[in-house]
Amino acid sequence: MGYDTSLQIGDRCTFMWRKHANELPRMLFEYDQLHVTVEDAEEGEQSYSVKFSATVGQVLETLAKTGLGWNAAVSAYAAIRVEHGQATGAYMGDRRFDGLGWERLKVELDEFMRRPAELDLLRLGELMKLQSEDEEEADIVLLESLINEEQSPHPFIDAFEAYKAAMKYGVEGKYEILRAVESLIHLQRDAPLLAWPLIICVFLRSLPLNELIELDLSDDAADFSMASSEEDARAYAAQYWQDSSKALAGTAQSLARLFGVLSSFDGALSTEFWAARSADLLRQLLNLNADASAHTTKSRGDALESLVEALVRAEGAELTVIEKNFRTTEEEIDIVLSNSLSDPFWVAQRSPLILVECKNWRDKVGVSELRVLESKMRDRGALCRIGIFVSLSGFTKPFIEHLRRFQETGGIIFAVDGNDLAKMVEARERLTDWLKMTGLKRALGG
């Protein structure tokens, strides 16, 4: 039985599928990356190839746009990482064999358990890259099981093989690799639709950004007699795109439900998820603004509100979103927050509600917009003494100078610009920590 679909990643490896064109590689490309070209004719008959091609950098960008990029991969992996599995056992066994005492072992084991989830995936990607460059290496860890439906990976056997491979290639972090592979195999068994783009993303992240990736659908098109003319070949490609998009829509619903479960967890796990999600949303927001003319004002405004909401959710249960785009007969409030923060600074403000205004405008926001937020807060009386004004393009000088005047009423409004958001996301700094330090200085005129 022949292969109908192939996904070639540079000169390194080829994924091949039988029977019909697989829809999973579709998520790696944009439709305008389609290339239909004439093939060498045999016996006077022309045929056309149907391929989607892009660089590693373009594919990673496409994955990020759909919420399946590196930051999403890290957050998903952090949520499913096996903490007390083979990696822990191997680490303890090896270190005890080295003569390490129990007390010191406990300290080192605790340090290993707290290593960032991102580090595990970076180590794994390094191993996958080295294996792909080795002409004598038959398989790349985790990749074979992605395309061979009959080969179900085993969390013990395959993870241990990866551990041995890490030692063979001298990759630093063999225990992190063991933990990553074991965890991802469990994910692949439980949620294969999430595991596929996650594992691909880990591999691609280790490769040069200019490496070419090509999805070849030519044989499948020929099987349907859709490769003898350019018109037929393009019609086949359009049908493939439509059918695979429909199939992936179901995938997206499954992913959304899974991410919803992950994001609802309490404690540090939820915080880590939303911190990584914030980074992904910031990138999407900047991409929208880079081509502002191609997107509506509403879509760009919604993107900013989603980023602010993610930063709020990273705070945990003490700061929660009550409503987005709350409307009355007279006004609209972008985000309404319920404030249960226990830090003495926030308790002293006596503000059960916090109103958030978001502006993703090309120009800086002026005093007139600030007065609108002040009016909304005054209408709530004692319920709301704290406001947050987020403007991606920043604020005029009169706006900043006017902030101090509102404090005469017993309230405070914080001004947050796009650079502030980027720094918070990059440093994984809590929104409330930033507000009571840098934000407070600005509100006071500093």
Coordinates of C-alpha atoms in Angstrom, one line a residue:
M1 CA 0.0 0.0 0.0
G2 CA 1.5 3.4 -1.0
Y3 CA 1.7 6.7 0.7
D4 CA -0.5 9.5 -0.3
T5 CA 0.7 12.4 1.9
S6 CA 4.2 13.4 3.0
L7 CA 5.5 16.1 5.2
Q8 CA 9.1 16.9 4.6
I9 CA 11.1 19.0 7.2
G10 CA 14.2 20.1 5.4
D11 CA 16.5 17.2 4.7
R12 CA 16.0 15.8 8.1
C13 CA 12.8 13.6 8.2
T14 CA 9.7 12.7 6.3
F15 CA 6.2 12.0 7.8
M16 CA 4.1 9.8 5.5
W17 CA 0.5 8.8 5.6
R18 CA -1.4 6.1 3.8
K19 CA -4.9 6.0 2.3
H20 CA -5.8 9.7 2.2
A21 CA -4.4 13.2 2.9
N22 CA -4.1 13.6 6.6
E23 CA -5.7 16.8 8.0
L24 CA -3.2 17.3 10.9
P25 CA -0.4 19.0 8.8
R26 CA -2.9 21.5 7.6
M27 CA -2.6 23.4 10.9
L28 CA 1.1 24.2 10.0
F29 CA 0.3 26.3 6.9
E30 CA -1.6 29.2 5.5
Y31 CA -3.6 28.8 2.3
D32 CA -1.5 31.3 0.4
Q33 CA 1.5 29.0 0.9
L34 CA 0.0 26.6 -1.7
H35 CA 2.2 25.9 -4.8
V36 CA 0.8 24.1 -7.8
T37 CA 3.4 23.4 -10.5
V38 CA 3.6 21.3 -13.6
E39 CA 5.6 18.0 -13.4
D40 CA 7.7 16.4 -16.1
A41 CA 5.3 14.8 -18.5
E42 CA 5.5 11.1 -19.1
E43 CA 4.4 9.7 -22.5
G44 CA 3.1 13.2 -23.3
E45 CA 0.7 13.5 -20.3
Q46 CA 1.1 16.4 -18.0
S47 CA 0.6 16.2 -14.3
Y48 CA 0.7 18.8 -11.5
S49 CA 2.2 18.7 -8.0
V50 CA 0.1 20.1 -5.1
K51 CA 2.3 21.3 -2.2
F52 CA 2.1 23.7 0.7
S53 CA 5.6 25.0 1.7
A54 CA 6.8 27.4 4.4
T55 CA 9.9 27.9 6.5
V56 CA 10.2 26.7 10.1
G57 CA 9.9 30.3 11.2
Q58 CA 6.6 30.8 9.3
V59 CA 5.2 27.6 10.6
L60 CA 5.9 28.5 14.2
E61 CA 4.3 31.9 13.6
T62 CA 1.2 30.2 12.1
L63 CA 1.0 27.9 15.1
A64 CA 1.3 30.9 17.5
K65 CA -1.5 32.7 15.6
T66 CA -3.9 29.8 16.2
G67 CA -2.9 29.5 19.9
L68 CA -0.8 26.4 19.5
G69 CA 2.7 28.1 19.5
W70 CA 5.6 27.7 21.9
N71 CA 4.0 29.5 24.9
A72 CA 0.9 27.4 24.6
A73 CA 3.0 24.2 24.3
V74 CA 4.9 25.2 27.5
S75 CA 1.7 25.9 29.4
A76 CA 0.0 22.7 28.3
Y77 CA 3.0 20.7 29.2
A78 CA 3.3 22.3 32.6
A79 CA -0.3 21.3 33.3
I80 CA 0.2 17.6 32.4
R81 CA 3.9 17.1 33.5
V82 CA 4.3 13.9 35.5
E83 CA 6.0 15.0 38.8
H84 CA 6.5 11.6 40.5
G85 CA 7.4 9.3 37.6
Q86 CA 10.4 7.6 36.1
A87 CA 12.5 10.7 36.0
T88 CA 12.2 11.1 39.8
G89 CA 13.1 7.4 40.3
A90 CA 16.0 7.5 37.9
Y91 CA 17.3 10.7 39.5
M92 CA 17.1 9.3 43.0
G93 CA 18.7 6.0 41.9
D94 CA 21.6 7.6 40.1
R95 CA 22.4 10.1 42.8
R96 CA 22.2 7.4 45.6
F97 CA 24.6 5.3 43.5
D98 CA 26.9 8.3 43.5
G99 CA 27.0 8.1 47.3
L100 CA 24.8 11.1 48.0
G101 CA 23.3 11.3 51.5
W102 CA 19.6 11.4 52.1
E103 CA 19.5 14.9 53.3
R104 CA 21.4 16.3 50.3
L105 CA 19.4 14.1 48.0
K106 CA 16.1 15.6 49.3
V107 CA 17.4 19.1 48.6
E108 CA 18.6 18.2 45.1
L109 CA 15.4 16.3 44.3
D110 CA 13.3 19.3 45.4
E111 CA 15.4 21.5 43.1
F112 CA 14.8 19.1 40.2
M113 CA 11.1 19.0 40.8
R114 CA 10.9 22.8 40.6
R115 CA 12.9 23.2 37.3
P116 CA 10.8 25.1 34.7
A117 CA 8.6 23.2 32.4
E118 CA 10.1 25.1 29.5
L119 CA 13.5 23.7 30.3
D120 CA 12.2 20.1 29.9
L121 CA 11.0 20.9 26.4
L122 CA 14.1 22.8 25.3
R123 CA 16.2 19.8 26.4
L124 CA 13.9 17.4 24.5
G125 CA 14.0 19.6 21.4
E126 CA 17.8 19.5 21.5
L127 CA 17.8 15.7 21.5
M128 CA 15.3 15.5 18.7
K129 CA 17.5 17.8 16.6
L130 CA 20.6 15.8 17.2
Q131 CA 18.8 12.6 16.3
S132 CA 17.5 14.2 13.1
E133 CA 21.0 15.1 12.0
D134 CA 22.4 11.6 12.6
E135 CA 22.1 9.6 9.3
E136 CA 22.5 6.4 11.2
E137 CA 19.6 7.1 13.6
A138 CA 16.4 5.4 12.4
D139 CA 13.8 7.2 14.6
I140 CA 13.4 10.5 16.3
V141 CA 12.0 10.3 19.8
L142 CA 8.1 10.8 19.8
L143 CA 7.8 11.5 16.1
E144 CA 7.3 7.9 14.8
S145 CA 4.3 7.4 16.9
L146 CA 2.7 10.6 15.6
I147 CA 2.2 9.0 12.1
N148 CA 2.1 5.3 12.8
E149 CA -1.3 4.6 14.2
E150 CA -0.4 1.0 14.8
Q151 CA 2.6 1.9 17.0
S152 CA 1.3 3.1 20.3
P153 CA 4.1 4.6 22.5
H154 CA 4.7 3.1 25.9
P155 CA 5.4 5.6 28.7
F156 CA 8.0 3.4 30.3
I157 CA 9.8 1.8 27.4
D158 CA 9.9 4.8 25.0
A159 CA 10.7 7.3 27.7
F160 CA 13.6 5.1 28.9
E161 CA 14.8 4.9 25.3
A162 CA 14.9 8.7 25.2
Y163 CA 16.9 8.7 28.4
K164 CA 19.4 6.4 26.9
A165 CA 19.5 8.5 23.7
A166 CA 20.3 11.6 25.8
M167 CA 23.3 9.8 27.3
K168 CA 24.4 8.6 23.8
Y169 CA 24.4 12.1 22.3
G170 CA 25.7 13.7 25.5
V171 CA 22.6 16.0 25.8
E172 CA 22.5 17.9 29.1
G173 CA 19.4 17.3 31.1
K174 CA 18.7 13.5 30.6
Y175 CA 16.3 13.5 33.6
E176 CA 14.3 16.5 32.2
I177 CA 14.1 14.6 28.8
L178 CA 12.9 11.5 30.5
R179 CA 10.2 13.4 32.3
A180 CA 9.2 15.3 29.2
V181 CA 8.8 12.1 27.1
E182 CA 7.0 10.2 29.7
S183 CA 4.5 13.1 30.2
L184 CA 4.0 13.7 26.5
I185 CA 3.3 10.0 25.9
H186 CA 0.6 10.1 28.5
L187 CA -0.8 13.2 26.8
Q188 CA -0.7 11.5 23.4
R189 CA -2.7 8.6 24.7
D190 CA -5.3 10.8 26.4
A191 CA -5.5 13.7 24.0
P192 CA -3.7 13.0 20.7
L193 CA -5.1 16.1 19.0
L194 CA -3.3 18.3 21.5
A195 CA -0.1 16.2 21.6
W196 CA 0.4 16.4 17.8
P197 CA 1.0 20.2 17.4
L198 CA 2.7 20.3 20.8
I199 CA 5.4 17.7 19.9
I200 CA 5.9 19.2 16.4
C201 CA 6.3 22.6 18.0
V202 CA 9.0 21.3 20.4
F203 CA 10.9 19.8 17.4
L204 CA 10.6 22.8 15.1
R205 CA 11.7 25.2 17.9
S206 CA 15.1 23.5 17.8
L207 CA 15.6 23.9 14.1
P208 CA 16.9 26.8 12.0
L209 CA 14.1 29.3 11.2
N210 CA 14.9 29.2 7.5
E211 CA 14.6 25.4 7.2
L212 CA 11.9 24.5 4.6
I213 CA 8.8 22.5 5.5
E214 CA 6.8 21.0 2.6
L215 CA 3.4 19.2 2.7
D216 CA 3.1 17.1 -0.6
L217 CA -0.4 16.1 -1.5
S218 CA 0.4 15.3 -5.2
D219 CA -0.2 11.5 -5.0
D220 CA -3.5 11.9 -3.2
A221 CA -4.6 14.4 -5.9
A222 CA -3.5 11.9 -8.6
D223 CA -5.5 9.1 -6.9
F224 CA -8.6 11.3 -7.3
S225 CA -7.7 12.2 -10.9
M226 CA -7.2 15.8 -9.9
A227 CA -3.6 16.3 -11.1
S228 CA -3.9 16.4 -14.9
S229 CA -4.6 20.1 -15.1
E230 CA -3.8 23.2 -13.0
E231 CA -7.5 23.9 -12.6
D232 CA -8.2 20.4 -11.2
A233 CA -5.1 20.6 -9.0
R234 CA -6.2 23.9 -7.5
A235 CA -9.7 22.6 -7.0
Y236 CA -8.3 19.5 -5.2
A237 CA -6.2 21.8 -2.9
A238 CA -9.3 24.0 -2.1
Q239 CA -11.3 20.9 -1.3
Y240 CA -8.5 19.5 0.9
W241 CA -8.3 22.8 2.7
Q242 CA -12.1 23.0 3.3
D243 CA -12.3 19.3 4.5
S244 CA -9.3 19.5 6.7
S245 CA -10.5 22.8 8.2
K246 CA -13.8 21.2 9.0
A247 CA -12.0 18.3 10.7
L248 CA -9.7 20.6 12.6
A249 CA -12.7 22.7 13.8
G250 CA -13.7 19.6 15.9
T251 CA -10.1 19.5 17.0
A252 CA -10.2 23.1 18.1
Q253 CA -13.3 22.5 20.1
S254 CA -11.6 19.6 21.9
L255 CA -8.5 21.8 22.5
A256 CA -10.7 24.6 23.9
R257 CA -12.4 22.3 26.3
L258 CA -9.1 20.8 27.4
F259 CA -7.5 24.3 27.9
G260 CA -10.7 25.3 29.8
V261 CA -10.1 22.5 32.2
L262 CA -6.4 23.3 32.6
S263 CA -7.1 27.0 33.2
S264 CA -9.6 26.3 35.9
F265 CA -7.1 24.5 38.1
D266 CA -6.3 26.3 41.4
G267 CA -3.0 27.4 42.7
A268 CA 0.4 27.6 41.0
L269 CA -0.7 25.6 38.0
S270 CA -3.4 28.1 37.0
T271 CA -0.9 31.0 37.5
E272 CA 1.6 29.3 35.2
F273 CA -1.0 28.6 32.6
W274 CA -2.2 32.1 32.4
A275 CA 1.3 33.6 32.5
A276 CA 2.2 31.5 29.4
R277 CA -1.2 32.3 27.8
S278 CA -0.5 36.0 28.3
A279 CA 2.7 35.7 26.3
D280 CA 0.8 34.0 23.5
L281 CA -1.9 36.7 23.5
L282 CA 0.6 39.5 23.5
R283 CA 2.2 38.1 20.4
Q284 CA -1.1 37.8 18.7
L285 CA -2.0 41.4 19.7
L286 CA 1.3 42.8 18.3
N287 CA 0.7 40.8 15.0
L288 CA -2.7 42.4 14.7
N289 CA -1.4 45.9 15.2
A290 CA 1.5 45.4 12.8
D291 CA -1.1 45.1 10.1
A292 CA -3.8 47.3 11.6
S293 CA -5.4 48.1 8.2
A294 CA -6.3 44.4 7.7
H295 CA -8.1 44.1 11.0
T296 CA -11.1 45.9 12.5
T297 CA -10.9 48.3 15.4
K298 CA -13.1 45.9 17.4
S299 CA -10.9 42.8 16.7
R300 CA -7.8 44.8 17.9
G301 CA -9.7 46.0 21.0
D302 CA -10.9 42.5 21.8
A303 CA -7.3 41.2 21.6
L304 CA -6.1 43.8 24.1
E305 CA -9.0 43.0 26.5
S306 CA -8.2 39.3 26.2
L307 CA -4.5 40.0 27.2
V308 CA -5.6 42.0 30.2
E309 CA -8.1 39.3 31.2
A310 CA -5.3 36.7 31.1
L311 CA -3.0 38.9 33.3
V312 CA -5.9 39.2 35.8
R313 CA -6.6 35.5 35.8
A314 CA -2.9 34.9 36.6
E315 CA -3.6 36.6 40.0
G316 CA -5.7 33.6 41.1
A317 CA -9.0 33.7 43.0
E318 CA -8.4 37.0 44.8
L319 CA -8.9 39.0 41.6
T320 CA -11.6 37.8 39.3
V321 CA -13.4 39.0 36.1
I322 CA -17.0 39.6 36.8
E323 CA -18.0 40.9 33.3
K324 CA -16.4 41.9 30.0
N325 CA -18.1 44.6 27.9
F326 CA -20.6 45.4 30.7
R327 CA -23.3 47.6 29.2
T328 CA -25.9 49.8 30.8
T329 CA -28.3 52.2 29.0
E330 CA -25.8 55.0 29.4
E331 CA -22.3 53.4 29.2
E332 CA -20.1 50.4 28.6
I333 CA -17.3 49.2 30.8
D334 CA -14.6 47.1 29.2
I335 CA -13.8 44.8 32.2
V336 CA -15.3 44.7 35.7
L337 CA -13.2 43.0 38.4
S338 CA -14.1 41.7 41.8
N339 CA -11.4 42.6 44.3
S340 CA -10.6 40.3 47.2
L341 CA -6.9 41.0 47.3
S342 CA -5.5 40.4 50.8
D343 CA -2.3 42.5 50.5
P344 CA -2.5 45.4 52.9
F345 CA -2.0 48.0 50.1
W346 CA -5.1 46.8 48.3
V347 CA -7.2 46.3 51.4
A348 CA -6.5 49.9 52.4
Q349 CA -8.0 51.2 49.1
R350 CA -11.5 49.8 50.1
S351 CA -12.6 49.1 46.6
P352 CA -14.7 45.9 46.2
L353 CA -14.8 46.6 42.4
I354 CA -12.1 47.6 40.0
L355 CA -13.0 49.1 36.6
V356 CA -10.7 48.5 33.6
E357 CA -10.7 50.6 30.4
C358 CA -8.8 49.3 27.4
K359 CA -7.8 51.4 24.3
N360 CA -5.9 49.9 21.4
W361 CA -5.6 53.1 19.4
R362 CA -3.0 54.4 17.1
D363 CA -2.7 57.7 19.0
K364 CA -2.1 58.3 22.7
V365 CA -5.1 58.6 25.0
G366 CA -5.9 62.1 26.3
V367 CA -7.7 63.7 29.3
S368 CA -11.2 63.4 27.8
E369 CA -11.1 59.6 27.9
L370 CA -9.7 59.7 31.5
R371 CA -12.7 61.8 32.6
V372 CA -15.1 59.2 31.1
L373 CA -13.5 56.5 33.3
E374 CA -13.6 58.9 36.3
S375 CA -17.3 59.4 35.7
K376 CA -18.0 55.6 35.6
M377 CA -16.2 55.2 38.9
R378 CA -18.0 58.0 40.6
D379 CA -21.3 56.5 39.6
R380 CA -20.4 53.4 41.6
G381 CA -19.6 55.4 44.8
A382 CA -18.0 53.4 47.6
L383 CA -18.1 50.2 45.5
C384 CA -15.3 51.4 43.2
R385 CA -12.3 53.5 44.2
I386 CA -9.7 51.8 41.8
G387 CA -9.5 52.1 38.1
I388 CA -7.0 50.8 35.6
F389 CA -6.6 52.5 32.2
V390 CA -4.8 50.4 29.6
S391 CA -3.6 52.2 26.4
L392 CA -1.4 50.3 24.1
S393 CA -0.1 53.5 22.5
G394 CA 0.4 55.3 25.8
F395 CA -0.9 58.5 27.2
T396 CA -0.6 62.3 26.7
K397 CA 1.3 64.4 29.2
P398 CA -2.0 66.1 30.4
F399 CA -3.5 62.6 31.0
I400 CA -0.6 61.7 33.4
E401 CA -0.7 65.1 35.1
H402 CA -4.5 64.8 35.6
L403 CA -4.2 61.4 37.4
R404 CA -3.2 63.1 40.7
R405 CA -6.4 65.2 40.8
F406 CA -8.6 62.2 40.9
Q407 CA -6.9 61.2 44.2
E408 CA -8.6 64.1 45.9
T409 CA -11.8 62.1 45.7
G410 CA -10.2 59.2 47.6
G411 CA -9.6 57.0 44.6
I412 CA -6.8 56.1 42.3
I413 CA -6.4 55.3 38.6
F414 CA -3.4 53.4 37.2
A415 CA -2.1 54.1 33.7
V416 CA -0.7 51.1 31.9
D417 CA 0.8 51.3 28.4
G418 CA 2.0 48.8 25.8
N419 CA 5.6 48.8 27.0
D420 CA 4.4 48.1 30.5
L421 CA 2.4 45.1 29.4
A422 CA 5.3 43.7 27.4
K423 CA 7.6 44.0 30.4
M424 CA 5.1 42.4 32.7
V425 CA 4.6 39.4 30.4
E426 CA 8.3 39.0 29.7
A427 CA 9.3 39.1 33.4
R428 CA 6.1 37.1 34.4
E429 CA 5.4 39.9 36.9
R430 CA 2.0 39.9 38.6
L431 CA -0.2 42.7 37.5
T432 CA -1.0 43.8 41.1
D433 CA 2.7 43.8 42.0
W434 CA 3.5 46.1 39.0
L435 CA 0.6 48.4 39.9
K436 CA 1.5 49.0 43.5
M437 CA 5.1 49.7 42.6
T438 CA 5.7 51.2 39.1
G439 CA 2.0 52.0 38.5
L440 CA 1.7 53.8 41.8
K441 CA 4.7 56.0 41.1
R442 CA 3.1 57.0 37.8
A443 CA -0.3 57.7 39.4
L444 CA 1.4 59.9 42.0
G445 CA 3.2 61.9 39.3
G446 CA 6.6 60.1 39.4

